DNA sequence: CCAGAATGTGAGCTAGGACTCACGTTCGCA
DNA sequence: TGCGAACGTGAGTCCTAGCTCACATTCTGG
């Protein structure tokens, strides 16, 4: 039962103490969201988990939705930063290597807190309904677009925006679905191979074959079924 | 605020009148879900929209969740039937044509009631949390697997289950995302081309090029940006 | 050390929604 | 035509969770 739209502007933290309270609330919110899901994550519960009173919570966040938005904001900003750094680093690499590194980066990021990624991802539509469109998605799109633009001549898709739409959404979703349905995939090197194959097969001009560098002399031959992903192999 | 787990078993409709009531409730539920979303779709609202009393609703459905589950059940069963029929019809077709027909079928189905598809799709995680795993997904996976199995020798992926996972989730999600973010894509023939390219590029052995039949002599050259999808072209 | 600002507290208000139940109405059937 | 079962009704119960507000505590600058 959300009360009416939050009119009163909320306090901004000025002292360190206040900032700490804010952080504690955000962290607790993330924890409770992961543990109980959105429905069961009551603001009272979050406050008590954070070790502050419910009043304090509402001094810094206008509503439950506002709080969850802030959690998403913080979390996605961090993820994006990692991704962006990787993109920059790979700007001049050949496409197959770049793709592989990016997908690996994605999977590694998800592995840090899979459930949180999942929960927040599922919350996107609900938040969008109550707010404006998620600005991080916009940013992610622009980043990938900027990455692909210089190579467009060597790619099959003619409509770059559509290509970005397809690539970003499919890979992102596959990672999230893997979290919930097939957690083993997240650390399965074959899954990474397949994601790369998906992207390259899509981007590659028809008839051209960029055979991915003959893979792996990963010491003392492990069973291919259990090859594991490590960040930056 | 869901009350405690629904213990009492619900009435089953025996007379036609009762069946009609049931249908009215399911239909109204779908309508209200589309119009207001899950949160705002109160059972009282659904009942009044259906033109029946709240008591009647709880005679046939054990809870709000139960009702929504039933809506999903009905809706997805219908979609799956169409898809399955198409799969059977295409069993012996060459892969590229089959893929194209299947993706077209998917898009056409979504176009019948895009918002309902979207809302129900977003509800899957919530329902899964409260119930058992969605059996339709299982069924869809088996169908696609059975479709691909006979052709596995000519395909690149070695792990068929993983391939199905990747194909189904990515295409399904792209359709749903298109509904919410880019409704124009749903009727954009280029989008269909790209989805097919995604799947074929993924399935195709590296180095092999099945150039899709030179497309379209669709009378009086329309702008490629506005080519529209019609069921079965 | 004190005034005033910033911060923190938590009992309680309130809306609103899931769900029940005691009672009417209609149907099938002999 | 009457009776029991199926069906339908909706006012009302119960409860939860979002949020406020009057007050206490801590900090900071002068």
Short mmCIF file of C-alpha atoms (C1' of nucleotides) in Angstrom, two decimals:
data_model
loop_
_atom_site.label_atom_id
_atom_site.label_comp_id
_atom_site.label_asym_id
_atom_site.label_seq_id
_atom_site.Cartn_x
_atom_site.Cartn_y
_atom_site.Cartn_z
CA UNK A 1 0.00 0.00 0.00
CA UNK A 2 2.18 2.83 -1.14
CA UNK A 3 1.07 6.13 0.29
CA UNK A 4 0.62 9.01 -2.06
CA UNK A 5 3.49 10.27 -4.21
CA UNK A 6 6.35 11.43 -2.04
CA UNK A 7 6.05 15.20 -1.99
CA UNK A 8 8.33 16.30 0.81
CA UNK A 9 11.94 16.44 -0.21
CA UNK A 10 14.23 14.31 1.82
CA UNK A 11 17.16 15.33 3.89
CA UNK A 12 20.61 15.05 2.37
CA UNK A 13 23.38 13.71 4.59
CA UNK A 14 25.91 16.38 5.58
CA UNK A 15 27.81 14.81 8.42
CA UNK A 16 29.74 11.57 8.20
CA UNK A 17 27.37 10.00 10.67
CA UNK A 18 24.48 10.60 8.32
CA UNK A 19 26.39 9.20 5.36
CA UNK A 20 27.12 6.07 7.35
CA UNK A 21 23.44 5.70 8.18
CA UNK A 22 22.58 6.03 4.51
CA UNK A 23 25.09 3.40 3.53
CA UNK A 24 23.91 1.06 6.24
CA UNK A 25 20.35 1.37 4.99
CA UNK A 26 21.33 0.75 1.38
CA UNK A 27 23.41 -2.25 2.30
CA UNK A 28 20.70 -3.68 4.52
CA UNK A 29 18.14 -3.11 1.79
CA UNK A 30 20.23 -5.09 -0.66
CA UNK A 31 20.64 -7.86 1.87
CA UNK A 32 16.96 -8.05 2.72
CA UNK A 33 15.97 -7.92 -0.94
CA UNK A 34 18.21 -10.86 -1.67
CA UNK A 35 17.00 -12.80 1.34
CA UNK A 36 13.27 -12.15 1.17
CA UNK A 37 12.44 -10.69 -2.21
CA UNK A 38 10.73 -7.38 -2.88
CA UNK A 39 7.34 -8.17 -1.37
CA UNK A 40 8.61 -9.42 1.94
CA UNK A 41 11.23 -6.69 2.19
CA UNK A 42 9.29 -4.28 4.38
CA UNK A 43 10.82 -0.94 5.18
CA UNK A 44 10.57 -1.70 8.89
CA UNK A 45 12.52 -4.89 8.33
CA UNK A 46 15.18 -3.10 6.33
CA UNK A 47 15.54 -0.42 8.97
CA UNK A 48 15.92 -2.89 11.80
CA UNK A 49 18.36 -4.95 9.74
CA UNK A 50 20.37 -1.78 9.22
CA UNK A 51 20.30 -1.07 12.93
CA UNK A 52 18.51 2.26 12.54
CA UNK A 53 14.99 3.37 13.23
CA UNK A 54 12.30 3.47 10.60
CA UNK A 55 12.23 7.22 11.00
CA UNK A 56 15.82 7.52 9.86
CA UNK A 57 15.10 5.52 6.77
CA UNK A 58 12.42 7.96 5.73
CA UNK A 59 14.72 10.91 6.34
CA UNK A 60 16.93 9.85 3.45
CA UNK A 61 14.61 7.94 1.17
CA UNK A 62 11.23 9.21 0.06
CA UNK A 63 9.54 5.82 -0.17
CA UNK A 64 10.19 2.15 -0.45
CA UNK A 65 10.41 2.50 -4.19
CA UNK A 66 12.84 5.36 -3.84
CA UNK A 67 15.01 3.24 -1.62
CA UNK A 68 15.01 0.33 -4.02
CA UNK A 69 15.80 2.69 -6.86
CA UNK A 70 18.79 3.91 -4.90
CA UNK A 71 19.94 0.35 -4.34
CA UNK A 72 19.71 -0.34 -8.06
CA UNK A 73 21.47 2.89 -8.83
CA UNK A 74 24.42 2.09 -6.60
CA UNK A 75 24.71 -1.49 -7.72
CA UNK A 76 24.40 -0.89 -11.42
CA UNK A 77 26.74 2.07 -11.36
CA UNK A 78 29.43 -0.18 -9.97
CA UNK A 79 28.82 -2.90 -12.51
CA UNK A 80 28.83 -0.41 -15.35
CA UNK A 81 32.09 1.11 -14.23
CA UNK A 82 33.80 -2.24 -14.46
CA UNK A 83 32.31 -2.88 -17.83
CA UNK A 84 33.23 0.52 -19.16
CA UNK A 85 36.82 0.18 -18.01
CA UNK A 86 37.04 -3.15 -19.81
CA UNK A 87 35.52 -1.65 -22.95
CA UNK A 88 38.11 1.09 -23.01
CA UNK A 89 40.93 -1.35 -22.43
CA UNK A 90 39.71 -3.47 -25.35
CA UNK A 91 38.95 -0.69 -27.78
CA UNK A 92 41.73 -1.67 -30.16
CA UNK A 93 41.65 -5.43 -29.69
CA UNK A 94 40.39 -7.74 -32.43
CA UNK A 95 36.68 -8.40 -32.08
CA UNK A 96 36.75 -12.05 -31.00
CA UNK A 97 39.15 -11.41 -28.16
CA UNK A 98 37.27 -8.31 -27.12
CA UNK A 99 33.96 -10.13 -27.08
CA UNK A 100 35.40 -12.92 -25.03
CA UNK A 101 36.87 -10.56 -22.49
CA UNK A 102 33.63 -8.62 -22.22
CA UNK A 103 31.48 -11.68 -21.73
CA UNK A 104 33.92 -12.95 -19.16
CA UNK A 105 33.75 -9.61 -17.40
CA UNK A 106 29.95 -9.86 -17.38
CA UNK A 107 29.92 -13.34 -15.92
CA UNK A 108 32.52 -12.46 -13.33
CA UNK A 109 30.54 -9.44 -12.23
CA UNK A 110 27.38 -11.52 -11.88
CA UNK A 111 29.26 -14.06 -9.84
CA UNK A 112 30.08 -11.52 -7.15
CA UNK A 113 26.47 -11.41 -5.99
CA UNK A 114 24.31 -13.43 -8.34
CA UNK A 115 21.08 -13.21 -6.39
CA UNK A 116 21.29 -9.44 -6.07
CA UNK A 117 21.79 -9.13 -9.82
CA UNK A 118 18.81 -11.36 -10.37
CA UNK A 119 16.51 -9.59 -7.94
CA UNK A 120 17.36 -6.15 -9.24
CA UNK A 121 16.96 -7.29 -12.82
CA UNK A 122 13.48 -8.57 -12.04
CA UNK A 123 12.68 -5.28 -10.41
CA UNK A 124 13.46 -3.17 -13.46
CA UNK A 125 9.98 -3.37 -15.01
CA UNK A 126 8.31 -2.50 -11.72
CA UNK A 127 10.54 0.51 -11.21
CA UNK A 128 10.13 1.66 -14.75
CA UNK A 129 6.39 1.63 -14.28
CA UNK A 130 6.80 3.97 -11.32
CA UNK A 131 9.60 6.12 -12.65
CA UNK A 132 11.42 7.13 -15.72
CA UNK A 133 13.31 4.78 -17.96
CA UNK A 134 16.40 3.28 -16.49
CA UNK A 135 19.27 5.58 -17.43
CA UNK A 136 21.88 2.87 -17.00
CA UNK A 137 20.47 0.88 -19.83
CA UNK A 138 20.74 3.94 -22.04
CA UNK A 139 24.33 4.37 -21.00
CA UNK A 140 25.17 0.71 -21.58
CA UNK A 141 23.65 0.93 -25.03
CA UNK A 142 25.69 3.97 -25.91
CA UNK A 143 28.87 2.33 -24.68
CA UNK A 144 28.40 -0.81 -26.72
CA UNK A 145 27.35 1.22 -29.70
CA UNK A 146 30.48 3.33 -29.46
CA UNK A 147 32.52 0.17 -29.22
CA UNK A 148 31.01 -1.36 -32.34
CA UNK A 149 30.70 1.78 -34.45
CA UNK A 150 34.33 1.90 -35.65
CA UNK A 151 34.11 -1.71 -36.82
CA UNK A 152 30.76 -1.45 -38.49
CA UNK A 153 32.20 -1.88 -41.96
CA UNK A 154 33.36 -5.38 -41.08
CA UNK A 155 30.07 -6.43 -39.51
CA UNK A 156 26.97 -7.98 -40.97
CA UNK A 157 24.16 -6.02 -39.26
CA UNK A 158 23.22 -2.81 -41.03
CA UNK A 159 21.16 -1.34 -38.23
CA UNK A 160 23.60 -0.72 -35.42
CA UNK A 161 21.00 0.27 -32.84
CA UNK A 162 19.09 -2.89 -33.45
CA UNK A 163 22.26 -4.93 -33.20
CA UNK A 164 23.08 -3.37 -29.85
CA UNK A 165 19.54 -4.02 -28.67
CA UNK A 166 19.82 -7.67 -29.62
CA UNK A 167 23.30 -8.24 -28.28
CA UNK A 168 22.89 -6.49 -24.96
CA UNK A 169 19.50 -7.89 -24.11
CA UNK A 170 20.24 -11.44 -25.10
CA UNK A 171 23.55 -11.74 -23.30
CA UNK A 172 22.34 -9.91 -20.22
CA UNK A 173 19.24 -12.06 -19.98
CA UNK A 174 21.13 -15.27 -20.54
CA UNK A 175 23.39 -14.41 -17.63
CA UNK A 176 20.42 -13.65 -15.39
CA UNK A 177 18.54 -16.76 -16.42
CA UNK A 178 21.67 -18.75 -15.77
CA UNK A 179 21.78 -17.33 -12.25
CA UNK A 180 18.29 -18.53 -11.46
CA UNK A 181 17.96 -21.68 -13.55
CA UNK A 182 21.45 -22.95 -14.19
CA UNK A 183 23.92 -21.53 -11.69
CA UNK A 184 26.45 -24.09 -12.89
CA UNK A 185 26.59 -22.28 -16.24
CA UNK A 186 28.07 -19.21 -14.59
CA UNK A 187 31.33 -21.01 -13.97
CA UNK A 188 31.20 -23.23 -17.01
CA UNK A 189 33.72 -22.26 -19.64
CA UNK A 190 31.62 -23.90 -22.34
CA UNK A 191 28.80 -21.50 -21.55
CA UNK A 192 31.16 -18.61 -22.07
CA UNK A 193 32.24 -20.15 -25.38
CA UNK A 194 28.63 -20.40 -26.43
CA UNK A 195 27.80 -16.83 -25.52
CA UNK A 196 30.75 -15.69 -27.57
CA UNK A 197 29.64 -17.90 -30.43
CA UNK A 198 26.20 -16.34 -30.24
CA UNK A 199 27.56 -12.84 -30.50
CA UNK A 200 30.15 -13.54 -33.13
CA UNK A 201 27.83 -15.64 -35.21
CA UNK A 202 25.45 -12.74 -35.18
CA UNK A 203 27.93 -9.99 -35.96
CA UNK A 204 29.97 -11.86 -38.48
CA UNK A 205 29.29 -11.31 -42.18
CA UNK A 206 27.66 -14.35 -43.76
CA UNK A 207 30.28 -16.66 -45.20
CA UNK A 208 33.13 -15.23 -43.24
CA UNK A 209 34.62 -17.55 -40.70
CA UNK A 210 36.75 -16.27 -37.92
CA UNK A 211 37.69 -19.50 -36.28
CA UNK A 212 38.22 -18.64 -32.62
CA UNK A 213 41.84 -19.05 -31.60
CA UNK A 214 42.40 -22.76 -30.93
CA UNK A 215 41.43 -22.88 -27.33
CA UNK A 216 43.10 -23.81 -24.17
CA UNK A 217 46.26 -25.50 -23.31
CA UNK A 218 45.01 -25.14 -19.74
CA UNK A 219 47.47 -27.37 -17.96
CA UNK A 220 46.82 -31.02 -17.02
CA UNK A 221 43.76 -31.67 -19.20
CA UNK A 222 40.62 -31.27 -17.15
CA UNK A 223 37.37 -32.74 -18.27
CA UNK A 224 35.83 -30.33 -20.77
CA UNK A 225 32.54 -30.58 -18.89
CA UNK A 226 34.03 -29.01 -15.81
CA UNK A 227 36.22 -26.33 -17.24
CA UNK A 228 35.83 -23.36 -14.96
CA UNK A 229 35.83 -19.69 -15.63
CA UNK A 230 38.42 -17.56 -13.96
CA UNK A 231 38.51 -13.81 -14.41
CA UNK A 232 40.99 -12.99 -17.19
CA UNK A 233 42.31 -16.32 -18.44
CA UNK B 1 -0.98 -8.88 2.30
CA UNK B 2 -1.55 -12.47 1.42
CA UNK B 3 -3.33 -14.41 4.09
CA UNK B 4 -1.95 -17.76 5.15
CA UNK B 5 -1.58 -20.63 2.67
CA UNK B 6 -4.91 -21.54 1.15
CA UNK B 7 -5.94 -24.77 2.83
CA UNK B 8 -9.55 -25.26 1.87
CA UNK B 9 -9.98 -26.83 -1.52
CA UNK B 10 -11.96 -24.85 -3.97
CA UNK B 11 -15.16 -25.68 -5.73
CA UNK B 12 -14.95 -27.09 -9.24
CA UNK B 13 -17.45 -25.81 -11.79
CA UNK B 14 -20.05 -28.44 -12.73
CA UNK B 15 -22.76 -26.46 -14.44
CA UNK B 16 -22.27 -24.27 -17.49
CA UNK B 17 -23.13 -21.23 -15.46
CA UNK B 18 -20.22 -21.88 -13.17
CA UNK B 19 -17.87 -22.44 -16.08
CA UNK B 20 -18.94 -19.11 -17.52
CA UNK B 21 -18.22 -17.42 -14.21
CA UNK B 22 -14.78 -18.97 -14.15
CA UNK B 23 -14.03 -17.80 -17.65
CA UNK B 24 -15.29 -14.32 -16.90
CA UNK B 25 -13.00 -14.11 -13.90
CA UNK B 26 -9.97 -15.33 -15.84
CA UNK B 27 -10.65 -12.92 -18.66
CA UNK B 28 -11.20 -10.01 -16.31
CA UNK B 29 -8.04 -10.89 -14.44
CA UNK B 30 -6.03 -10.76 -17.64
CA UNK B 31 -7.58 -7.44 -18.53
CA UNK B 32 -6.96 -5.90 -15.12
CA UNK B 33 -3.41 -7.24 -15.04
CA UNK B 34 -2.71 -5.60 -18.37
CA UNK B 35 -4.32 -2.35 -17.36
CA UNK B 36 -3.05 -1.94 -13.83
CA UNK B 37 -0.19 -4.37 -13.30
CA UNK B 38 0.02 -7.01 -10.61
CA UNK B 39 0.17 -4.74 -7.57
CA UNK B 40 -2.85 -2.66 -8.43
CA UNK B 41 -4.83 -5.66 -9.59
CA UNK B 42 -6.79 -6.32 -6.41
CA UNK B 43 -9.04 -9.34 -6.28
CA UNK B 44 -12.00 -7.09 -5.52
CA UNK B 45 -11.26 -5.10 -8.64
CA UNK B 46 -10.99 -8.21 -10.76
CA UNK B 47 -14.26 -9.56 -9.42
CA UNK B 48 -16.14 -6.37 -10.09
CA UNK B 49 -14.58 -6.11 -13.55
CA UNK B 50 -15.80 -9.64 -14.20
CA UNK B 51 -19.26 -8.70 -13.01
CA UNK B 52 -19.26 -11.24 -10.20
CA UNK B 53 -18.93 -10.93 -6.46
CA UNK B 54 -15.68 -11.35 -4.63
CA UNK B 55 -17.15 -14.43 -2.98
CA UNK B 56 -17.54 -16.16 -6.31
CA UNK B 57 -13.93 -15.48 -7.18
CA UNK B 58 -12.78 -17.28 -4.05
CA UNK B 59 -15.03 -20.22 -4.81
CA UNK B 60 -12.95 -21.11 -7.85
CA UNK B 61 -9.53 -19.75 -7.06
CA UNK B 62 -7.70 -20.34 -3.81
CA UNK B 63 -5.87 -17.03 -3.72
CA UNK B 64 -4.75 -14.13 -5.80
CA UNK B 65 -1.64 -16.03 -6.72
CA UNK B 66 -3.67 -19.05 -7.66
CA UNK B 67 -5.78 -16.92 -9.93
CA UNK B 68 -2.79 -15.37 -11.63
CA UNK B 69 -1.26 -18.79 -12.05
CA UNK B 70 -4.44 -19.91 -13.77
CA UNK B 71 -4.30 -16.91 -16.07
CA UNK B 72 -0.72 -17.76 -16.99
CA UNK B 73 -1.63 -21.37 -17.45
CA UNK B 74 -4.42 -20.61 -19.88
CA UNK B 75 -2.49 -18.04 -21.81
CA UNK B 76 0.71 -19.97 -22.17
CA UNK B 77 -1.05 -23.17 -23.04
CA UNK B 78 -2.61 -21.43 -26.00
CA UNK B 79 0.67 -19.92 -27.14
CA UNK B 80 2.44 -23.23 -26.82
CA UNK B 81 -0.18 -25.03 -28.83
CA UNK B 82 0.34 -22.70 -31.75
CA UNK B 83 4.06 -23.06 -31.48
CA UNK B 84 3.92 -26.82 -31.25
CA UNK B 85 1.70 -27.08 -34.29
CA UNK B 86 4.15 -24.98 -36.24
CA UNK B 87 7.06 -27.10 -35.04
CA UNK B 88 5.39 -30.26 -36.26
CA UNK B 89 4.53 -28.70 -39.59
CA UNK B 90 8.16 -27.69 -40.05
CA UNK B 91 9.82 -30.85 -38.85
CA UNK B 92 11.17 -31.74 -42.25
CA UNK B 93 11.87 -28.26 -43.59
CA UNK B 94 15.41 -26.98 -44.05
CA UNK B 95 16.64 -25.22 -40.94
CA UNK B 96 16.71 -21.62 -42.22
CA UNK B 97 13.13 -21.73 -43.42
CA UNK B 98 12.01 -23.47 -40.27
CA UNK B 99 13.71 -20.93 -38.05
CA UNK B 100 12.18 -18.09 -39.93
CA UNK B 101 8.71 -19.55 -39.69
CA UNK B 102 9.11 -20.21 -35.99
CA UNK B 103 10.35 -16.74 -35.19
CA UNK B 104 7.54 -15.29 -37.25
CA UNK B 105 5.08 -17.44 -35.33
CA UNK B 106 6.54 -16.14 -32.07
CA UNK B 107 6.27 -12.52 -33.10
CA UNK B 108 2.77 -12.98 -34.42
CA UNK B 109 1.65 -14.59 -31.20
CA UNK B 110 3.11 -11.76 -29.16
CA UNK B 111 1.35 -9.26 -31.37
CA UNK B 112 -2.06 -10.61 -30.44
CA UNK B 113 -1.79 -9.22 -26.93
CA UNK B 114 1.66 -7.80 -26.40
CA UNK B 115 1.07 -6.29 -22.98
CA UNK B 116 -0.37 -9.48 -21.58
CA UNK B 117 2.65 -11.43 -22.78
CA UNK B 118 4.86 -8.86 -21.18
CA UNK B 119 3.07 -8.75 -17.85
CA UNK B 120 2.89 -12.52 -17.54
CA UNK B 121 6.53 -12.85 -18.48
CA UNK B 122 7.48 -10.43 -15.73
CA UNK B 123 5.37 -12.40 -13.29
CA UNK B 124 7.17 -15.69 -13.86
CA UNK B 125 9.87 -15.14 -11.22
CA UNK B 126 7.31 -14.10 -8.63
CA UNK B 127 5.17 -17.14 -9.28
CA UNK B 128 8.14 -19.45 -9.30
CA UNK B 129 9.09 -18.16 -5.89
CA UNK B 130 5.65 -19.14 -4.60
CA UNK B 131 5.18 -22.35 -6.52
CA UNK B 132 6.96 -24.99 -8.47
CA UNK B 133 8.94 -24.37 -11.61
CA UNK B 134 6.95 -23.33 -14.61
CA UNK B 135 6.06 -26.52 -16.46
CA UNK B 136 5.51 -24.75 -19.76
CA UNK B 137 9.10 -23.75 -19.96
CA UNK B 138 10.08 -27.37 -19.50
CA UNK B 139 7.73 -28.37 -22.26
CA UNK B 140 8.98 -25.65 -24.60
CA UNK B 141 12.53 -26.78 -24.00
CA UNK B 142 11.69 -30.38 -24.79
CA UNK B 143 9.90 -29.36 -27.97
CA UNK B 144 12.77 -27.32 -29.29
CA UNK B 145 15.23 -29.98 -28.26
CA UNK B 146 13.26 -32.61 -30.14
CA UNK B 147 13.20 -30.35 -33.16
CA UNK B 148 16.94 -29.83 -33.16
CA UNK B 149 18.04 -33.32 -32.15
CA UNK B 150 17.75 -34.94 -35.58
CA UNK B 151 19.88 -32.19 -37.11
CA UNK B 152 22.52 -32.15 -34.44
CA UNK B 153 25.17 -33.57 -36.74
CA UNK B 154 24.96 -30.49 -38.94
CA UNK B 155 25.09 -28.02 -36.08
CA UNK B 156 27.98 -26.37 -34.30
CA UNK B 157 26.93 -26.59 -30.63
CA UNK B 158 27.91 -29.82 -28.95
CA UNK B 159 25.77 -29.39 -25.86
CA UNK B 160 22.21 -29.50 -27.09
CA UNK B 161 20.61 -28.59 -23.77
CA UNK B 162 22.76 -25.53 -23.50
CA UNK B 163 21.96 -24.57 -27.06
CA UNK B 164 18.24 -24.82 -26.36
CA UNK B 165 18.70 -22.77 -23.22
CA UNK B 166 20.48 -20.06 -25.14
CA UNK B 167 18.17 -20.01 -28.13
CA UNK B 168 14.88 -20.09 -26.28
CA UNK B 169 15.78 -17.57 -23.63
CA UNK B 170 17.40 -15.10 -25.95
CA UNK B 171 14.66 -15.05 -28.57
CA UNK B 172 11.86 -15.06 -26.02
CA UNK B 173 13.42 -12.21 -24.10
CA UNK B 174 14.14 -10.18 -27.19
CA UNK B 175 10.49 -10.39 -28.14
CA UNK B 176 9.38 -9.32 -24.68
CA UNK B 177 11.87 -6.49 -24.50
CA UNK B 178 10.72 -5.39 -27.92
CA UNK B 179 7.16 -5.24 -26.60
CA UNK B 180 8.09 -2.88 -23.81
CA UNK B 181 10.96 -0.88 -25.27
CA UNK B 182 10.62 -1.02 -29.02
CA UNK B 183 7.09 -1.96 -30.06
CA UNK B 184 7.95 -0.95 -33.58
CA UNK B 185 10.34 -3.90 -33.79
CA UNK B 186 7.45 -6.33 -33.49
CA UNK B 187 6.24 -5.45 -36.94
CA UNK B 188 9.60 -4.71 -38.44
CA UNK B 189 10.72 -7.31 -40.91
CA UNK B 190 14.35 -6.38 -40.36
CA UNK B 191 13.98 -7.34 -36.72
CA UNK B 192 12.75 -10.74 -37.78
CA UNK B 193 15.73 -11.04 -40.12
CA UNK B 194 18.06 -10.22 -37.29
CA UNK B 195 16.54 -12.71 -34.90
CA UNK B 196 16.94 -15.37 -37.55
CA UNK B 197 20.51 -14.28 -38.12
CA UNK B 198 21.15 -14.58 -34.42
CA UNK B 199 19.89 -18.13 -34.27
CA UNK B 200 21.46 -19.31 -37.47
CA UNK B 201 24.74 -17.65 -36.76
CA UNK B 202 24.76 -19.48 -33.48
CA UNK B 203 23.78 -22.89 -34.77
CA UNK B 204 25.77 -22.86 -37.93
CA UNK B 205 29.13 -24.63 -37.99
CA UNK B 206 32.00 -22.18 -38.14
CA UNK B 207 33.00 -21.50 -41.71
CA UNK B 208 29.79 -22.75 -43.23
CA UNK B 209 27.68 -20.15 -44.89
CA UNK B 210 24.06 -20.77 -45.64
CA UNK B 211 23.22 -17.56 -47.35
CA UNK B 212 19.53 -17.04 -46.70
CA UNK B 213 17.48 -17.18 -49.90
CA UNK B 214 17.84 -13.77 -51.59
CA UNK B 215 15.04 -12.02 -49.86
CA UNK B 216 12.01 -10.27 -50.98
CA UNK B 217 10.75 -9.33 -54.31
CA UNK B 218 7.93 -7.77 -52.33
CA UNK B 219 6.33 -5.69 -55.04
CA UNK B 220 6.88 -1.95 -55.50
CA UNK B 221 10.01 -1.56 -53.37
CA UNK B 222 9.04 -0.23 -49.95
CA UNK B 223 11.56 1.47 -47.79
CA UNK B 224 13.54 -1.24 -46.05
CA UNK B 225 13.03 0.61 -42.77
CA UNK B 226 9.30 0.07 -42.85
CA UNK B 227 8.95 -3.48 -44.11
CA UNK B 228 6.18 -5.04 -42.09
CA UNK B 229 5.70 -8.49 -40.79
CA UNK B 230 2.65 -10.42 -41.84
CA UNK B 231 1.92 -13.89 -40.55
CA UNK B 232 3.26 -16.42 -43.04
CA UNK B 233 4.85 -14.42 -45.83
"C1'" DC C 1 29.69 26.13 26.80
"C1'" DC C 2 25.57 27.12 24.49
"C1'" DA C 3 22.27 27.93 20.56
"C1'" DG C 4 20.65 25.98 16.77
"C1'" DA C 5 21.10 22.76 13.25
"C1'" DA C 6 21.58 18.07 11.97
"C1'" DT C 7 20.52 13.63 13.06
"C1'" DG C 8 18.06 9.79 15.22
"C1'" DT C 9 13.88 7.50 17.47
"C1'" DG C 10 9.76 4.42 17.43
"C1'" DA C 11 4.86 4.19 18.84
"C1'" DG C 12 1.12 4.68 16.29
"C1'" DC C 13 -1.91 6.24 12.42
"C1'" DT C 14 -4.07 4.75 8.32
"C1'" DA C 15 -5.27 2.83 3.83
"C1'" DG C 16 -6.35 -0.63 1.58
"C1'" DG C 17 -6.35 -5.33 0.21
"C1'" DA C 18 -6.78 -10.52 0.82
"C1'" DC C 19 -10.07 -13.39 2.24
"C1'" DT C 20 -14.46 -15.40 5.06
"C1'" DC C 21 -19.02 -16.56 6.10
"C1'" DA C 22 -23.79 -16.55 6.75
"C1'" DC C 23 -27.13 -16.10 3.84
"C1'" DG C 24 -29.88 -15.75 -0.68
"C1'" DT C 25 -30.74 -17.72 -5.54
"C1'" DT C 26 -30.90 -21.04 -9.26
"C1'" DC C 27 -30.63 -25.58 -11.07
"C1'" DG C 28 -31.31 -30.61 -11.72
"C1'" DC C 29 -34.25 -34.09 -10.95
"C1'" DA C 30 -37.72 -37.26 -9.31
"C1'" DT D 1 -43.41 -28.97 -7.19
"C1'" DG D 2 -40.29 -29.64 -3.73
"C1'" DC D 3 -35.73 -30.52 -2.04
"C1'" DG D 4 -30.92 -30.79 -1.93
"C1'" DA D 5 -26.91 -29.45 -4.20
"C1'" DA D 6 -24.57 -26.12 -6.82
"C1'" DC D 7 -23.93 -21.48 -7.35
"C1'" DG D 8 -23.74 -16.54 -6.15
"C1'" DT D 9 -23.49 -12.49 -2.85
"C1'" DG D 10 -21.05 -8.61 -0.43
"C1'" DA D 11 -20.63 -6.51 4.07
"C1'" DG D 12 -17.33 -7.10 7.16
"C1'" DT D 13 -12.93 -9.08 9.51
"C1'" DC D 14 -8.22 -9.05 10.05
"C1'" DC D 15 -3.91 -7.79 9.23
"C1'" DT D 16 0.03 -5.83 7.24
"C1'" DA D 17 3.13 -2.54 5.78
"C1'" DG D 18 4.09 2.25 4.36
"C1'" DC D 19 4.74 6.33 6.46
"C1'" DT D 20 4.37 10.51 9.99
"C1'" DC D 21 5.38 13.28 13.80
"C1'" DA D 22 6.54 14.95 18.18
"C1'" DC D 23 10.33 14.39 20.69
"C1'" DA D 24 15.34 13.02 22.12
"C1'" DT D 25 20.19 13.05 21.10
"C1'" DT D 26 24.46 14.54 18.93
"C1'" DC D 27 27.23 17.68 16.52
"C1'" DT D 28 29.29 22.25 15.12
"C1'" DG D 29 30.54 27.00 15.03
"C1'" DG D 30 31.21 30.97 17.66
#
